[in-house]
Structures are given as structure tokens and as C-alpha cells.
Amino acid sequence: RERTSELERSRRQLAASAERWQQLLELSPDAILTVGADGRIRYANRAAQVLADARPGSLRGEPMRTVIPAWPQ
């Protein structure tokens, strides 16, 4: 029972930490993108979407060349 409580507390703390990081990324004034090994965008924060003149969520799965044409293939 004590072990279960400890695991549950750790899960809540991890979820709270992930939420804080997500907010930090979203609210950053800098464009932040993550790109997979295949060169496709996995994540783009609000600033990146504004920079690319893109709708929220529309960059996910697009080639990085959509944002930076000189990006290597």
C-alpha cells in the first residue's frame, strides 16, 4: 500500500513537471521546433507557428523544409 502511494505521488509529480515544461515551451517568445530523423516536424510552439504563418497544429508532420527551405533533405 505504501509503495502504491509512493508510485502514485511520483506519477502526479511527473505529470505536473511535464505540464510546466509544455507551458514553458508554448509561452516562449522564441520559435521552438522538434524534428524527427526523417526531417518532419514533430512539435512547433506558438512562436514557430507565427513565424511560419501557420495554423495551430498544422506544422506537425510537415517536412522541416516547409519552415526552412534550405533545410537538408
Short mmCIF file of N, CA and C in Angstrom, two decimals:
data_model
loop_
_atom_site.label_atom_id
_atom_site.label_comp_id
_atom_site.label_asym_id
_atom_site.label_seq_id
_atom_site.Cartn_x
_atom_site.Cartn_y
_atom_site.Cartn_z
N ARG A 1 0.83 -1.20 0.00
CA ARG A 1 0.00 0.00 0.00
C ARG A 1 0.87 1.26 0.00
N GLU A 2 1.90 1.25 0.82
CA GLU A 2 2.81 2.41 0.88
C GLU A 2 3.53 2.59 -0.45
N ARG A 3 3.93 1.49 -1.05
CA ARG A 3 4.62 1.53 -2.36
C ARG A 3 3.70 2.09 -3.44
N THR A 4 2.43 1.70 -3.40
CA THR A 4 1.44 2.20 -4.36
C THR A 4 1.26 3.71 -4.21
N SER A 5 1.19 4.19 -2.98
CA SER A 5 1.05 5.62 -2.71
C SER A 5 2.27 6.39 -3.23
N GLU A 6 3.45 5.82 -3.02
CA GLU A 6 4.67 6.45 -3.48
C GLU A 6 4.70 6.53 -5.01
N LEU A 7 4.30 5.46 -5.68
CA LEU A 7 4.26 5.46 -7.14
C LEU A 7 3.25 6.47 -7.67
N GLU A 8 2.10 6.53 -7.05
CA GLU A 8 1.07 7.47 -7.47
C GLU A 8 1.54 8.91 -7.27
N ARG A 9 2.19 9.19 -6.18
CA ARG A 9 2.73 10.53 -5.92
C ARG A 9 3.78 10.88 -6.98
N SER A 10 4.64 9.93 -7.31
CA SER A 10 5.66 10.16 -8.33
C SER A 10 5.03 10.43 -9.69
N ARG A 11 3.98 9.71 -10.02
CA ARG A 11 3.27 9.92 -11.29
C ARG A 11 2.67 11.33 -11.36
N ARG A 12 2.06 11.76 -10.26
CA ARG A 12 1.47 13.11 -10.23
C ARG A 12 2.56 14.18 -10.38
N GLN A 13 3.69 13.98 -9.71
CA GLN A 13 4.79 14.95 -9.80
C GLN A 13 5.35 14.99 -11.22
N LEU A 14 5.48 13.83 -11.85
CA LEU A 14 5.98 13.78 -13.22
C LEU A 14 5.00 14.47 -14.17
N ALA A 15 3.72 14.24 -14.01
CA ALA A 15 2.71 14.89 -14.85
C ALA A 15 2.74 16.40 -14.66
N ALA A 16 2.90 16.86 -13.43
CA ALA A 16 2.96 18.30 -13.16
C ALA A 16 4.21 18.91 -13.79
N SER A 17 5.31 18.21 -13.72
CA SER A 17 6.55 18.69 -14.32
C SER A 17 6.41 18.77 -15.84
N ALA A 18 5.84 17.76 -16.44
CA ALA A 18 5.63 17.76 -17.90
C ALA A 18 4.73 18.91 -18.31
N GLU A 19 3.71 19.19 -17.53
CA GLU A 19 2.80 20.30 -17.82
C GLU A 19 3.54 21.64 -17.74
N ARG A 20 4.40 21.80 -16.75
CA ARG A 20 5.17 23.04 -16.63
C ARG A 20 6.09 23.23 -17.84
N TRP A 21 6.76 22.17 -18.29
CA TRP A 21 7.63 22.25 -19.45
C TRP A 21 6.83 22.58 -20.70
N GLN A 22 5.67 21.97 -20.84
CA GLN A 22 4.82 22.24 -22.00
C GLN A 22 4.42 23.71 -22.03
N GLN A 23 4.04 24.26 -20.89
CA GLN A 23 3.67 25.68 -20.81
C GLN A 23 4.87 26.57 -21.14
N LEU A 24 6.03 26.21 -20.63
CA LEU A 24 7.24 26.98 -20.89
C LEU A 24 7.53 27.02 -22.39
N LEU A 25 7.43 25.87 -23.04
CA LEU A 25 7.67 25.81 -24.48
C LEU A 25 6.64 26.63 -25.25
N GLU A 26 5.39 26.49 -24.90
CA GLU A 26 4.31 27.19 -25.60
C GLU A 26 4.40 28.69 -25.43
N LEU A 27 4.78 29.15 -24.27
CA LEU A 27 4.81 30.58 -23.99
C LEU A 27 6.12 31.27 -24.34
N SER A 28 7.11 30.50 -24.77
CA SER A 28 8.40 31.07 -25.13
C SER A 28 8.24 32.02 -26.32
N PRO A 29 8.89 33.18 -26.26
CA PRO A 29 8.83 34.09 -27.41
C PRO A 29 9.70 33.61 -28.58
N ASP A 30 10.53 32.60 -28.31
CA ASP A 30 11.40 32.04 -29.35
C ASP A 30 10.70 30.88 -30.06
N ALA A 31 10.96 30.76 -31.34
CA ALA A 31 10.42 29.64 -32.11
C ALA A 31 11.16 28.37 -31.70
N ILE A 32 10.41 27.35 -31.31
CA ILE A 32 10.99 26.07 -30.90
C ILE A 32 10.32 24.97 -31.71
N LEU A 33 11.13 24.19 -32.39
CA LEU A 33 10.63 23.06 -33.16
C LEU A 33 11.42 21.82 -32.79
N THR A 34 10.78 20.68 -32.83
CA THR A 34 11.50 19.41 -32.76
C THR A 34 11.26 18.70 -34.07
N VAL A 35 12.32 18.07 -34.55
CA VAL A 35 12.28 17.44 -35.86
C VAL A 35 12.75 16.00 -35.73
N GLY A 36 12.03 15.08 -36.34
CA GLY A 36 12.40 13.67 -36.31
C GLY A 36 13.56 13.38 -37.25
N ALA A 37 14.09 12.19 -37.15
CA ALA A 37 15.20 11.77 -38.02
C ALA A 37 14.80 11.80 -39.49
N ASP A 38 13.50 11.72 -39.74
CA ASP A 38 13.01 11.75 -41.12
C ASP A 38 12.86 13.18 -41.66
N GLY A 39 13.22 14.19 -40.84
CA GLY A 39 13.15 15.57 -41.28
C GLY A 39 11.77 16.19 -41.18
N ARG A 40 10.86 15.48 -40.52
CA ARG A 40 9.49 16.00 -40.36
C ARG A 40 9.33 16.62 -38.97
N ILE A 41 8.53 17.67 -38.92
CA ILE A 41 8.30 18.40 -37.69
C ILE A 41 7.44 17.56 -36.75
N ARG A 42 7.91 17.41 -35.54
CA ARG A 42 7.17 16.67 -34.51
C ARG A 42 6.43 17.63 -33.58
N TYR A 43 7.02 18.81 -33.37
CA TYR A 43 6.42 19.79 -32.47
C TYR A 43 6.84 21.18 -32.93
N ALA A 44 5.91 22.13 -32.87
CA ALA A 44 6.20 23.53 -33.13
C ALA A 44 5.40 24.37 -32.14
N ASN A 45 6.10 25.23 -31.40
CA ASN A 45 5.38 26.06 -30.44
C ASN A 45 4.68 27.21 -31.16
N ARG A 46 3.99 28.03 -30.39
CA ARG A 46 3.21 29.14 -30.97
C ARG A 46 4.09 30.10 -31.77
N ALA A 47 5.25 30.43 -31.20
CA ALA A 47 6.14 31.38 -31.90
C ALA A 47 6.59 30.81 -33.25
N ALA A 48 6.85 29.52 -33.31
CA ALA A 48 7.24 28.89 -34.59
C ALA A 48 6.08 28.94 -35.58
N GLN A 49 4.87 28.72 -35.08
CA GLN A 49 3.70 28.77 -35.96
C GLN A 49 3.49 30.17 -36.52
N VAL A 50 3.68 31.19 -35.67
CA VAL A 50 3.55 32.58 -36.12
C VAL A 50 4.62 32.89 -37.16
N LEU A 51 5.85 32.48 -36.87
CA LEU A 51 6.97 32.72 -37.79
C LEU A 51 6.70 32.09 -39.16
N ALA A 52 6.12 30.91 -39.15
CA ALA A 52 5.84 30.19 -40.40
C ALA A 52 4.48 30.56 -40.99
N ASP A 53 3.75 31.48 -40.33
CA ASP A 53 2.41 31.88 -40.76
C ASP A 53 1.52 30.64 -40.93
N ALA A 54 1.55 29.78 -39.90
CA ALA A 54 0.82 28.51 -39.94
C ALA A 54 -0.27 28.46 -38.88
N ARG A 55 -1.31 27.71 -39.16
CA ARG A 55 -2.38 27.49 -38.19
C ARG A 55 -1.88 26.57 -37.07
N PRO A 56 -2.43 26.71 -35.87
CA PRO A 56 -2.02 25.83 -34.76
C PRO A 56 -2.13 24.35 -35.16
N GLY A 57 -1.05 23.63 -34.92
CA GLY A 57 -1.04 22.19 -35.19
C GLY A 57 -0.79 21.81 -36.64
N SER A 58 -0.79 22.79 -37.55
CA SER A 58 -0.68 22.45 -38.97
C SER A 58 0.73 22.07 -39.41
N LEU A 59 1.74 22.40 -38.62
CA LEU A 59 3.11 22.06 -39.00
C LEU A 59 3.48 20.62 -38.65
N ARG A 60 2.79 20.04 -37.69
CA ARG A 60 3.12 18.68 -37.27
C ARG A 60 3.04 17.72 -38.46
N GLY A 61 4.14 17.00 -38.67
CA GLY A 61 4.19 16.02 -39.75
C GLY A 61 4.68 16.59 -41.07
N GLU A 62 4.80 17.91 -41.15
CA GLU A 62 5.28 18.54 -42.38
C GLU A 62 6.81 18.46 -42.44
N PRO A 63 7.36 18.45 -43.65
CA PRO A 63 8.82 18.48 -43.76
C PRO A 63 9.36 19.79 -43.18
N MET A 64 10.53 19.73 -42.56
CA MET A 64 11.15 20.91 -42.00
C MET A 64 11.39 21.96 -43.08
N ARG A 65 11.54 21.52 -44.30
CA ARG A 65 11.74 22.45 -45.43
C ARG A 65 10.54 23.38 -45.60
N THR A 66 9.40 23.03 -45.02
CA THR A 66 8.23 23.90 -45.06
C THR A 66 8.55 25.22 -44.34
N VAL A 67 9.34 25.14 -43.29
CA VAL A 67 9.68 26.31 -42.49
C VAL A 67 11.02 26.90 -42.93
N ILE A 68 11.98 26.03 -43.21
CA ILE A 68 13.32 26.47 -43.61
C ILE A 68 13.64 25.79 -44.94
N PRO A 69 13.41 26.48 -46.06
CA PRO A 69 13.62 25.87 -47.37
C PRO A 69 15.02 25.31 -47.60
N ALA A 70 16.03 25.88 -46.95
CA ALA A 70 17.40 25.40 -47.13
C ALA A 70 17.71 24.17 -46.28
N TRP A 71 16.74 23.68 -45.51
CA TRP A 71 16.97 22.51 -44.65
C TRP A 71 17.38 21.32 -45.51
N PRO A 72 18.46 20.61 -45.13
CA PRO A 72 18.90 19.46 -45.95
C PRO A 72 17.87 18.33 -45.96
N GLN A 73 17.82 17.64 -47.08
CA GLN A 73 16.86 16.55 -47.18
C GLN A 73 17.36 15.28 -46.58
#
